[in-house]
Amino acid sequence: MDQQKLPNAQTVLILGIISVVGTCCCTGLIGIICGLIGLNKYKSDKLLYDANPSQYSDFGNLNTGRILCIIGLTLGILQVVYFIYVLATIGWDGYMQQIQDLSKMGGA
């Protein structure tokens, strides 16, 4: 019997990678959104795999994608919580001043 690939295993893996990289390079919202979508797709493929494990060959990719989605989701939540904390403590003007100070340090 030929083994087939899980329908969303590669998608979950890609979403997990985007979740981690997007959080680190852009904003936590990318990590949260991609992480949640990836975990949702993981859940449907996991049900297929559990019903007949011998039929599918790429459970490793699915599991790796799940781990990356969890990491990206966690990092995204931490980044959003930190951003809210910064806004609550120093406000928008203070945040923008920090950004300007950092950009001046990089240009000096």
PDB file of N, CA and C in Angstrom:
ATOM      1  N   MET A   1       0.845  -1.184   0.000  1.00  0.00           N
ATOM      2  CA  MET A   1       0.000   0.000   0.000  1.00  0.00           C
ATOM      3  C   MET A   1       0.892   1.250   0.000  1.00  0.00           C
ATOM      4  N   ASP A   2       0.639   2.133  -0.938  1.00  0.00           N
ATOM      5  CA  ASP A   2       1.398   3.376  -1.005  1.00  0.00           C
ATOM      6  C   ASP A   2       0.918   4.342   0.062  1.00  0.00           C
ATOM      7  N   GLN A   3       1.892   4.976   0.689  1.00  0.00           N
ATOM      8  CA  GLN A   3       1.543   5.977   1.682  1.00  0.00           C
ATOM      9  C   GLN A   3       1.341   7.317   0.989  1.00  0.00           C
ATOM     10  N   GLN A   4       0.403   8.070   1.480  1.00  0.00           N
ATOM     11  CA  GLN A   4       0.156   9.393   0.918  1.00  0.00           C
ATOM     12  C   GLN A   4       0.515  10.466   1.935  1.00  0.00           C
ATOM     13  N   LYS A   5       0.621  11.677   1.439  1.00  0.00           N
ATOM     14  CA  LYS A   5       0.963  12.789   2.316  1.00  0.00           C
ATOM     15  C   LYS A   5      -0.307  13.361   2.935  1.00  0.00           C
ATOM     16  N   LEU A   6      -0.160  13.849   4.148  1.00  0.00           N
ATOM     17  CA  LEU A   6      -1.279  14.526   4.800  1.00  0.00           C
ATOM     18  C   LEU A   6      -1.579  15.811   4.033  1.00  0.00           C
ATOM     19  N   PRO A   7      -2.845  16.162   3.860  1.00  0.00           N
ATOM     20  CA  PRO A   7      -3.193  17.293   3.003  1.00  0.00           C
ATOM     21  C   PRO A   7      -2.614  18.647   3.449  1.00  0.00           C
ATOM     22  N   ASN A   8      -2.470  18.862   4.738  1.00  0.00           N
ATOM     23  CA  ASN A   8      -2.035  20.177   5.222  1.00  0.00           C
ATOM     24  C   ASN A   8      -0.675  20.173   5.906  1.00  0.00           C
ATOM     25  N   ALA A   9       0.066  19.080   5.825  1.00  0.00           N
ATOM     26  CA  ALA A   9       1.335  18.988   6.561  1.00  0.00           C
ATOM     27  C   ALA A   9       2.323  20.060   6.114  1.00  0.00           C
ATOM     28  N   GLN A  10       2.463  20.244   4.814  1.00  0.00           N
ATOM     29  CA  GLN A  10       3.398  21.257   4.316  1.00  0.00           C
ATOM     30  C   GLN A  10       2.898  22.667   4.647  1.00  0.00           C
ATOM     31  N   THR A  11       1.599  22.872   4.578  1.00  0.00           N
ATOM     32  CA  THR A  11       1.013  24.177   4.909  1.00  0.00           C
ATOM     33  C   THR A  11       1.260  24.520   6.368  1.00  0.00           C
ATOM     34  N   VAL A  12       1.081  23.546   7.246  1.00  0.00           N
ATOM     35  CA  VAL A  12       1.317  23.773   8.675  1.00  0.00           C
ATOM     36  C   VAL A  12       2.786  24.114   8.920  1.00  0.00           C
ATOM     37  N   LEU A  13       3.679  23.408   8.246  1.00  0.00           N
ATOM     38  CA  LEU A  13       5.114  23.677   8.386  1.00  0.00           C
ATOM     39  C   LEU A  13       5.447  25.094   7.912  1.00  0.00           C
ATOM     40  N   ILE A  14       4.918  25.494   6.775  1.00  0.00           N
ATOM     41  CA  ILE A  14       5.174  26.839   6.245  1.00  0.00           C
ATOM     42  C   ILE A  14       4.587  27.903   7.160  1.00  0.00           C
ATOM     43  N   LEU A  15       3.372  27.685   7.642  1.00  0.00           N
ATOM     44  CA  LEU A  15       2.755  28.646   8.564  1.00  0.00           C
ATOM     45  C   LEU A  15       3.560  28.753   9.859  1.00  0.00           C
ATOM     46  N   GLY A  16       4.104  27.642  10.327  1.00  0.00           N
ATOM     47  CA  GLY A  16       4.938  27.676  11.522  1.00  0.00           C
ATOM     48  C   GLY A  16       6.195  28.491  11.311  1.00  0.00           C
ATOM     49  N   ILE A  17       6.827  28.310  10.158  1.00  0.00           N
ATOM     50  CA  ILE A  17       8.036  29.083   9.852  1.00  0.00           C
ATOM     51  C   ILE A  17       7.703  30.565   9.736  1.00  0.00           C
ATOM     52  N   ILE A  18       6.625  30.889   9.022  1.00  0.00           N
ATOM     53  CA  ILE A  18       6.213  32.292   8.883  1.00  0.00           C
ATOM     54  C   ILE A  18       5.864  32.881  10.240  1.00  0.00           C
ATOM     55  N   SER A  19       5.254  32.091  11.087  1.00  0.00           N
ATOM     56  CA  SER A  19       4.872  32.548  12.417  1.00  0.00           C
ATOM     57  C   SER A  19       6.094  32.982  13.228  1.00  0.00           C
ATOM     58  N   VAL A  20       7.132  32.156  13.225  1.00  0.00           N
ATOM     59  CA  VAL A  20       8.345  32.473  13.994  1.00  0.00           C
ATOM     60  C   VAL A  20       9.100  33.635  13.359  1.00  0.00           C
ATOM     61  N   VAL A  21       9.347  33.548  12.058  1.00  0.00           N
ATOM     62  CA  VAL A  21      10.114  34.588  11.371  1.00  0.00           C
ATOM     63  C   VAL A  21       9.333  35.906  11.361  1.00  0.00           C
ATOM     64  N   GLY A  22       8.039  35.831  11.128  1.00  0.00           N
ATOM     65  CA  GLY A  22       7.216  37.040  11.104  1.00  0.00           C
ATOM     66  C   GLY A  22       7.191  37.750  12.440  1.00  0.00           C
ATOM     67  N   THR A  23       7.166  36.996  13.524  1.00  0.00           N
ATOM     68  CA  THR A  23       7.187  37.604  14.850  1.00  0.00           C
ATOM     69  C   THR A  23       8.530  38.264  15.117  1.00  0.00           C
ATOM     70  N   CYS A  24       9.598  37.593  14.739  1.00  0.00           N
ATOM     71  CA  CYS A  24      10.932  38.133  15.006  1.00  0.00           C
ATOM     72  C   CYS A  24      11.256  39.336  14.129  1.00  0.00           C
ATOM     73  N   CYS A  25      10.781  39.348  12.895  1.00  0.00           N
ATOM     74  CA  CYS A  25      11.154  40.409  11.953  1.00  0.00           C
ATOM     75  C   CYS A  25      10.116  41.519  11.828  1.00  0.00           C
ATOM     76  N   CYS A  26       8.867  41.227  12.073  1.00  0.00           N
ATOM     77  CA  CYS A  26       7.820  42.221  11.834  1.00  0.00           C
ATOM     78  C   CYS A  26       7.061  42.545  13.120  1.00  0.00           C
ATOM     79  N   THR A  27       5.992  41.845  13.332  1.00  0.00           N
ATOM     80  CA  THR A  27       5.135  42.143  14.478  1.00  0.00           C
ATOM     81  C   THR A  27       4.567  40.851  15.058  1.00  0.00           C
ATOM     82  N   GLY A  28       4.178  40.909  16.300  1.00  0.00           N
ATOM     83  CA  GLY A  28       3.630  39.741  16.967  1.00  0.00           C
ATOM     84  C   GLY A  28       2.309  39.283  16.385  1.00  0.00           C
ATOM     85  N   LEU A  29       1.593  40.191  15.729  1.00  0.00           N
ATOM     86  CA  LEU A  29       0.300  39.813  15.151  1.00  0.00           C
ATOM     87  C   LEU A  29       0.467  38.765  14.052  1.00  0.00           C
ATOM     88  N   ILE A  30       1.546  38.856  13.294  1.00  0.00           N
ATOM     89  CA  ILE A  30       1.801  37.857  12.251  1.00  0.00           C
ATOM     90  C   ILE A  30       1.994  36.485  12.893  1.00  0.00           C
ATOM     91  N   GLY A  31       2.748  36.437  13.975  1.00  0.00           N
ATOM     92  CA  GLY A  31       2.969  35.176  14.671  1.00  0.00           C
ATOM     93  C   GLY A  31       1.694  34.593  15.246  1.00  0.00           C
ATOM     94  N   ILE A  32       0.860  35.455  15.790  1.00  0.00           N
ATOM     95  CA  ILE A  32      -0.396  34.988  16.380  1.00  0.00           C
ATOM     96  C   ILE A  32      -1.333  34.454  15.304  1.00  0.00           C
ATOM     97  N   ILE A  33      -1.502  35.212  14.229  1.00  0.00           N
ATOM     98  CA  ILE A  33      -2.429  34.808  13.166  1.00  0.00           C
ATOM     99  C   ILE A  33      -1.964  33.518  12.488  1.00  0.00           C
ATOM    100  N   CYS A  34      -0.711  33.485  12.052  1.00  0.00           N
ATOM    101  CA  CYS A  34      -0.200  32.285  11.372  1.00  0.00           C
ATOM    102  C   CYS A  34      -0.149  31.088  12.313  1.00  0.00           C
ATOM    103  N   GLY A  35       0.201  31.323  13.570  1.00  0.00           N
ATOM    104  CA  GLY A  35       0.236  30.242  14.542  1.00  0.00           C
ATOM    105  C   GLY A  35      -1.131  29.625  14.771  1.00  0.00           C
ATOM    106  N   LEU A  36      -2.150  30.460  14.898  1.00  0.00           N
ATOM    107  CA  LEU A  36      -3.510  29.948  15.118  1.00  0.00           C
ATOM    108  C   LEU A  36      -4.032  29.198  13.893  1.00  0.00           C
ATOM    109  N   ILE A  37      -3.786  29.743  12.704  1.00  0.00           N
ATOM    110  CA  ILE A  37      -4.224  29.053  11.483  1.00  0.00           C
ATOM    111  C   ILE A  37      -3.504  27.709  11.347  1.00  0.00           C
ATOM    112  N   GLY A  38      -2.196  27.712  11.597  1.00  0.00           N
ATOM    113  CA  GLY A  38      -1.424  26.474  11.507  1.00  0.00           C
ATOM    114  C   GLY A  38      -1.893  25.420  12.496  1.00  0.00           C
ATOM    115  N   LEU A  39      -2.179  25.833  13.719  1.00  0.00           N
ATOM    116  CA  LEU A  39      -2.653  24.874  14.726  1.00  0.00           C
ATOM    117  C   LEU A  39      -4.028  24.320  14.366  1.00  0.00           C
ATOM    118  N   ASN A  40      -4.861  25.150  13.758  1.00  0.00           N
ATOM    119  CA  ASN A  40      -6.179  24.683  13.326  1.00  0.00           C
ATOM    120  C   ASN A  40      -6.049  23.639  12.221  1.00  0.00           C
ATOM    121  N   LYS A  41      -5.159  23.893  11.257  1.00  0.00           N
ATOM    122  CA  LYS A  41      -4.937  22.927  10.178  1.00  0.00           C
ATOM    123  C   LYS A  41      -4.267  21.652  10.717  1.00  0.00           C
ATOM    124  N   TYR A  42      -3.403  21.807  11.714  1.00  0.00           N
ATOM    125  CA  TYR A  42      -2.773  20.642  12.340  1.00  0.00           C
ATOM    126  C   TYR A  42      -3.840  19.719  12.929  1.00  0.00           C
ATOM    127  N   LYS A  43      -4.805  20.330  13.585  1.00  0.00           N
ATOM    128  CA  LYS A  43      -5.835  19.547  14.262  1.00  0.00           C
ATOM    129  C   LYS A  43      -6.599  18.660  13.275  1.00  0.00           C
ATOM    130  N   SER A  44      -6.942  19.205  12.123  1.00  0.00           N
ATOM    131  CA  SER A  44      -7.686  18.400  11.149  1.00  0.00           C
ATOM    132  C   SER A  44      -6.830  17.265  10.575  1.00  0.00           C
ATOM    133  N   ASP A  45      -5.551  17.550  10.293  1.00  0.00           N
ATOM    134  CA  ASP A  45      -4.672  16.494   9.785  1.00  0.00           C
ATOM    135  C   ASP A  45      -4.349  15.457  10.850  1.00  0.00           C
ATOM    136  N   LYS A  46      -4.258  15.858  12.092  1.00  0.00           N
ATOM    137  CA  LYS A  46      -3.983  14.916  13.191  1.00  0.00           C
ATOM    138  C   LYS A  46      -5.123  13.915  13.314  1.00  0.00           C
ATOM    139  N   LEU A  47      -6.360  14.376  13.124  1.00  0.00           N
ATOM    140  CA  LEU A  47      -7.504  13.465  13.157  1.00  0.00           C
ATOM    141  C   LEU A  47      -7.416  12.440  12.026  1.00  0.00           C
ATOM    142  N   LEU A  48      -7.019  12.887  10.832  1.00  0.00           N
ATOM    143  CA  LEU A  48      -6.836  11.953   9.714  1.00  0.00           C
ATOM    144  C   LEU A  48      -5.754  10.930  10.025  1.00  0.00           C
ATOM    145  N   TYR A  49      -4.632  11.414  10.561  1.00  0.00           N
ATOM    146  CA  TYR A  49      -3.506  10.531  10.870  1.00  0.00           C
ATOM    147  C   TYR A  49      -3.884   9.523  11.950  1.00  0.00           C
ATOM    148  N   ASP A  50      -4.569   9.981  12.977  1.00  0.00           N
ATOM    149  CA  ASP A  50      -4.956   9.076  14.067  1.00  0.00           C
ATOM    150  C   ASP A  50      -5.918   7.993  13.592  1.00  0.00           C
ATOM    151  N   ALA A  51      -6.736   8.309  12.593  1.00  0.00           N
ATOM    152  CA  ALA A  51      -7.683   7.325  12.080  1.00  0.00           C
ATOM    153  C   ALA A  51      -6.971   6.188  11.345  1.00  0.00           C
ATOM    154  N   ASN A  52      -5.847   6.492  10.667  1.00  0.00           N
ATOM    155  CA  ASN A  52      -5.129   5.464   9.919  1.00  0.00           C
ATOM    156  C   ASN A  52      -3.663   5.860   9.776  1.00  0.00           C
ATOM    157  N   PRO A  53      -2.841   5.658  10.802  1.00  0.00           N
ATOM    158  CA  PRO A  53      -1.446   6.112  10.781  1.00  0.00           C
ATOM    159  C   PRO A  53      -0.590   5.484   9.687  1.00  0.00           C
ATOM    160  N   SER A  54      -0.868   4.265   9.310  1.00  0.00           N
ATOM    161  CA  SER A  54      -0.033   3.596   8.309  1.00  0.00           C
ATOM    162  C   SER A  54      -0.257   4.139   6.902  1.00  0.00           C
ATOM    163  N   GLN A  55      -1.301   4.912   6.706  1.00  0.00           N
ATOM    164  CA  GLN A  55      -1.627   5.433   5.379  1.00  0.00           C
ATOM    165  C   GLN A  55      -0.838   6.695   5.043  1.00  0.00           C
ATOM    166  N   TYR A  56      -0.294   7.386   6.048  1.00  0.00           N
ATOM    167  CA  TYR A  56       0.341   8.687   5.821  1.00  0.00           C
ATOM    168  C   TYR A  56       1.834   8.642   6.147  1.00  0.00           C
ATOM    169  N   SER A  57       2.617   9.399   5.357  1.00  0.00           N
ATOM    170  CA  SER A  57       4.065   9.314   5.474  1.00  0.00           C
ATOM    171  C   SER A  57       4.730  10.541   6.094  1.00  0.00           C
ATOM    172  N   ASP A  58       4.070  11.663   6.160  1.00  0.00           N
ATOM    173  CA  ASP A  58       4.757  12.894   6.553  1.00  0.00           C
ATOM    174  C   ASP A  58       4.251  13.487   7.871  1.00  0.00           C
ATOM    175  N   PHE A  59       4.030  12.633   8.839  1.00  0.00           N
ATOM    176  CA  PHE A  59       3.599  13.117  10.144  1.00  0.00           C
ATOM    177  C   PHE A  59       4.693  13.945  10.812  1.00  0.00           C
ATOM    178  N   GLY A  60       5.951  13.657  10.509  1.00  0.00           N
ATOM    179  CA  GLY A  60       7.063  14.420  11.077  1.00  0.00           C
ATOM    180  C   GLY A  60       6.991  15.888  10.694  1.00  0.00           C
ATOM    181  N   ASN A  61       6.692  16.172   9.414  1.00  0.00           N
ATOM    182  CA  ASN A  61       6.538  17.560   8.982  1.00  0.00           C
ATOM    183  C   ASN A  61       5.374  18.230   9.690  1.00  0.00           C
ATOM    184  N   LEU A  62       4.299  17.501   9.855  1.00  0.00           N
ATOM    185  CA  LEU A  62       3.129  18.046  10.531  1.00  0.00           C
ATOM    186  C   LEU A  62       3.457  18.395  11.978  1.00  0.00           C
ATOM    187  N   ASN A  63       4.160  17.506  12.649  1.00  0.00           N
ATOM    188  CA  ASN A  63       4.518  17.726  14.049  1.00  0.00           C
ATOM    189  C   ASN A  63       5.515  18.881  14.197  1.00  0.00           C
ATOM    190  N   THR A  64       6.490  18.965  13.287  1.00  0.00           N
ATOM    191  CA  THR A  64       7.453  20.066  13.311  1.00  0.00           C
ATOM    192  C   THR A  64       6.735  21.392  13.100  1.00  0.00           C
ATOM    193  N   GLY A  65       5.796  21.422  12.162  1.00  0.00           N
ATOM    194  CA  GLY A  65       5.003  22.631  11.920  1.00  0.00           C
ATOM    195  C   GLY A  65       4.216  23.033  13.144  1.00  0.00           C
ATOM    196  N   ARG A  66       3.668  22.056  13.835  1.00  0.00           N
ATOM    197  CA  ARG A  66       2.915  22.339  15.066  1.00  0.00           C
ATOM    198  C   ARG A  66       3.811  22.994  16.112  1.00  0.00           C
ATOM    199  N   ILE A  67       5.004  22.449  16.298  1.00  0.00           N
ATOM    200  CA  ILE A  67       5.936  23.008  17.282  1.00  0.00           C
ATOM    201  C   ILE A  67       6.307  24.439  16.907  1.00  0.00           C
ATOM    202  N   LEU A  68       6.582  24.679  15.613  1.00  0.00           N
ATOM    203  CA  LEU A  68       6.913  26.026  15.168  1.00  0.00           C
ATOM    204  C   LEU A  68       5.732  26.982  15.351  1.00  0.00           C
ATOM    205  N   CYS A  69       4.519  26.507  15.107  1.00  0.00           N
ATOM    206  CA  CYS A  69       3.328  27.339  15.315  1.00  0.00           C
ATOM    207  C   CYS A  69       3.184  27.720  16.785  1.00  0.00           C
ATOM    208  N   ILE A  70       3.432  26.774  17.670  1.00  0.00           N
ATOM    209  CA  ILE A  70       3.344  27.059  19.107  1.00  0.00           C
ATOM    210  C   ILE A  70       4.402  28.075  19.516  1.00  0.00           C
ATOM    211  N   ILE A  71       5.627  27.910  19.005  1.00  0.00           N
ATOM    212  CA  ILE A  71       6.702  28.861  19.319  1.00  0.00           C
ATOM    213  C   ILE A  71       6.351  30.245  18.783  1.00  0.00           C
ATOM    214  N   GLY A  72       5.920  30.320  17.523  1.00  0.00           N
ATOM    215  CA  GLY A  72       5.549  31.604  16.931  1.00  0.00           C
ATOM    216  C   GLY A  72       4.390  32.260  17.645  1.00  0.00           C
ATOM    217  N   LEU A  73       3.405  31.461  18.018  1.00  0.00           N
ATOM    218  CA  LEU A  73       2.248  31.986  18.752  1.00  0.00           C
ATOM    219  C   LEU A  73       2.679  32.533  20.108  1.00  0.00           C
ATOM    220  N   THR A  74       3.522  31.802  20.808  1.00  0.00           N
ATOM    221  CA  THR A  74       4.007  32.244  22.115  1.00  0.00           C
ATOM    222  C   THR A  74       4.821  33.529  21.997  1.00  0.00           C
ATOM    223  N   LEU A  75       5.744  33.561  21.041  1.00  0.00           N
ATOM    224  CA  LEU A  75       6.549  34.769  20.836  1.00  0.00           C
ATOM    225  C   LEU A  75       5.671  35.953  20.436  1.00  0.00           C
ATOM    226  N   GLY A  76       4.686  35.699  19.591  1.00  0.00           N
ATOM    227  CA  GLY A  76       3.774  36.761  19.167  1.00  0.00           C
ATOM    228  C   GLY A  76       2.980  37.330  20.325  1.00  0.00           C
ATOM    229  N   ILE A  77       2.476  36.454  21.189  1.00  0.00           N
ATOM    230  CA  ILE A  77       1.720  36.910  22.358  1.00  0.00           C
ATOM    231  C   ILE A  77       2.623  37.711  23.283  1.00  0.00           C
ATOM    232  N   LEU A  78       3.841  37.225  23.508  1.00  0.00           N
ATOM    233  CA  LEU A  78       4.776  37.962  24.361  1.00  0.00           C
ATOM    234  C   LEU A  78       5.087  39.341  23.788  1.00  0.00           C
ATOM    235  N   GLN A  79       5.266  39.421  22.477  1.00  0.00           N
ATOM    236  CA  GLN A  79       5.576  40.699  21.848  1.00  0.00           C
ATOM    237  C   GLN A  79       4.395  41.667  21.959  1.00  0.00           C
ATOM    238  N   VAL A  80       3.191  41.187  21.753  1.00  0.00           N
ATOM    239  CA  VAL A  80       2.012  42.051  21.866  1.00  0.00           C
ATOM    240  C   VAL A  80       1.816  42.508  23.310  1.00  0.00           C
ATOM    241  N   VAL A  81       2.002  41.592  24.265  1.00  0.00           N
ATOM    242  CA  VAL A  81       1.866  41.963  25.680  1.00  0.00           C
ATOM    243  C   VAL A  81       2.925  43.004  26.056  1.00  0.00           C
ATOM    244  N   TYR A  82       4.144  42.838  25.582  1.00  0.00           N
ATOM    245  CA  TYR A  82       5.201  43.814  25.865  1.00  0.00           C
ATOM    246  C   TYR A  82       4.853  45.173  25.251  1.00  0.00           C
ATOM    247  N   PHE A  83       4.336  45.172  24.040  1.00  0.00           N
ATOM    248  CA  PHE A  83       3.953  46.423  23.383  1.00  0.00           C
ATOM    249  C   PHE A  83       2.851  47.130  24.174  1.00  0.00           C
ATOM    250  N   ILE A  84       1.874  46.373  24.642  1.00  0.00           N
ATOM    251  CA  ILE A  84       0.797  46.959  25.454  1.00  0.00           C
ATOM    252  C   ILE A  84       1.366  47.504  26.760  1.00  0.00           C
ATOM    253  N   TYR A  85       2.295  46.777  27.369  1.00  0.00           N
ATOM    254  CA  TYR A  85       2.942  47.240  28.606  1.00  0.00           C
ATOM    255  C   TYR A  85       3.682  48.559  28.371  1.00  0.00           C
ATOM    256  N   VAL A  86       4.431  48.631  27.282  1.00  0.00           N
ATOM    257  CA  VAL A  86       5.181  49.854  26.971  1.00  0.00           C
ATOM    258  C   VAL A  86       4.226  51.017  26.751  1.00  0.00           C
ATOM    259  N   LEU A  87       3.170  50.779  26.006  1.00  0.00           N
ATOM    260  CA  LEU A  87       2.196  51.855  25.778  1.00  0.00           C
ATOM    261  C   LEU A  87       1.512  52.282  27.069  1.00  0.00           C
ATOM    262  N   ALA A  88       1.259  51.333  27.959  1.00  0.00           N
ATOM    263  CA  ALA A  88       0.588  51.661  29.223  1.00  0.00           C
ATOM    264  C   ALA A  88       1.516  52.426  30.166  1.00  0.00           C
ATOM    265  N   THR A  89       2.818  52.174  30.097  1.00  0.00           N
ATOM    266  CA  THR A  89       3.734  52.822  31.039  1.00  0.00           C
ATOM    267  C   THR A  89       4.284  54.141  30.520  1.00  0.00           C
ATOM    268  N   ILE A  90       4.685  54.216  29.257  1.00  0.00           N
ATOM    269  CA  ILE A  90       5.286  55.463  28.767  1.00  0.00           C
ATOM    270  C   ILE A  90       4.440  56.167  27.718  1.00  0.00           C
ATOM    271  N   GLY A  91       3.394  55.529  27.224  1.00  0.00           N
ATOM    272  CA  GLY A  91       2.510  56.145  26.241  1.00  0.00           C
ATOM    273  C   GLY A  91       3.093  56.116  24.835  1.00  0.00           C
ATOM    274  N   TRP A  92       2.269  56.555  23.893  1.00  0.00           N
ATOM    275  CA  TRP A  92       2.659  56.534  22.491  1.00  0.00           C
ATOM    276  C   TRP A  92       3.833  57.475  22.220  1.00  0.00           C
ATOM    277  N   ASP A  93       3.796  58.680  22.811  1.00  0.00           N
ATOM    278  CA  ASP A  93       4.875  59.641  22.586  1.00  0.00           C
ATOM    279  C   ASP A  93       6.213  59.120  23.116  1.00  0.00           C
ATOM    280  N   GLY A  94       6.186  58.514  24.285  1.00  0.00           N
ATOM    281  CA  GLY A  94       7.408  57.931  24.841  1.00  0.00           C
ATOM    282  C   GLY A  94       7.933  56.796  23.987  1.00  0.00           C
ATOM    283  N   TYR A  95       7.025  55.987  23.452  1.00  0.00           N
ATOM    284  CA  TYR A  95       7.412  54.880  22.569  1.00  0.00           C
ATOM    285  C   TYR A  95       8.072  55.420  21.301  1.00  0.00           C
ATOM    286  N   MET A  96       7.458  56.445  20.707  1.00  0.00           N
ATOM    287  CA  MET A  96       8.025  57.030  19.485  1.00  0.00           C
ATOM    288  C   MET A  96       9.386  57.670  19.769  1.00  0.00           C
ATOM    289  N   GLN A  97       9.542  58.253  20.957  1.00  0.00           N
ATOM    290  CA  GLN A  97      10.833  58.836  21.333  1.00  0.00           C
ATOM    291  C   GLN A  97      11.904  57.748  21.446  1.00  0.00           C
ATOM    292  N   GLN A  98      11.537  56.595  22.005  1.00  0.00           N
ATOM    293  CA  GLN A  98      12.473  55.476  22.079  1.00  0.00           C
ATOM    294  C   GLN A  98      12.890  55.002  20.696  1.00  0.00           C
ATOM    295  N   ILE A  99      11.941  54.942  19.783  1.00  0.00           N
ATOM    296  CA  ILE A  99      12.240  54.524  18.415  1.00  0.00           C
ATOM    297  C   ILE A  99      13.202  55.515  17.766  1.00  0.00           C
ATOM    298  N   GLN A 100      12.966  56.804  17.955  1.00  0.00           N
ATOM    299  CA  GLN A 100      13.855  57.833  17.391  1.00  0.00           C
ATOM    300  C   GLN A 100      15.253  57.737  17.999  1.00  0.00           C
ATOM    301  N   ASP A 101      15.322  57.521  19.304  1.00  0.00           N
ATOM    302  CA  ASP A 101      16.625  57.370  19.964  1.00  0.00           C
ATOM    303  C   ASP A 101      17.380  56.161  19.417  1.00  0.00           C
ATOM    304  N   LEU A 102      16.674  55.059  19.202  1.00  0.00           N
ATOM    305  CA  LEU A 102      17.321  53.870  18.657  1.00  0.00           C
ATOM    306  C   LEU A 102      17.819  54.093  17.241  1.00  0.00           C
ATOM    307  N   SER A 103      17.032  54.812  16.449  1.00  0.00           N
ATOM    308  CA  SER A 103      17.464  55.067  15.068  1.00  0.00           C
ATOM    309  C   SER A 103      18.665  56.001  15.032  1.00  0.00           C
ATOM    310  N   LYS A 104      18.749  56.934  15.986  1.00  0.00           N
ATOM    311  CA  LYS A 104      19.915  57.828  16.054  1.00  0.00           C
ATOM    312  C   LYS A 104      21.152  57.034  16.462  1.00  0.00           C
ATOM    313  N   MET A 105      20.990  56.087  17.372  1.00  0.00           N
ATOM    314  CA  MET A 105      22.132  55.265  17.797  1.00  0.00           C
ATOM    315  C   MET A 105      22.668  54.448  16.627  1.00  0.00           C
ATOM    316  N   GLY A 106      21.780  53.951  15.786  1.00  0.00           N
ATOM    317  CA  GLY A 106      22.213  53.153  14.643  1.00  0.00           C
ATOM    318  C   GLY A 106      22.905  53.980  13.580  1.00  0.00           C
ATOM    319  N   GLY A 107      22.540  55.244  13.462  1.00  0.00           N
ATOM    320  CA  GLY A 107      23.127  56.092  12.440  1.00  0.00           C
ATOM    321  C   GLY A 107      24.417  56.772  12.884  1.00  0.00           C
ATOM    322  N   ALA A 108      24.726  56.726  14.168  1.00  0.00           N
ATOM    323  CA  ALA A 108      25.900  57.440  14.664  1.00  0.00           C
ATOM    324  C   ALA A 108      27.172  56.694  14.427  1.00  0.00           C
TER     325      ALA A 108
END
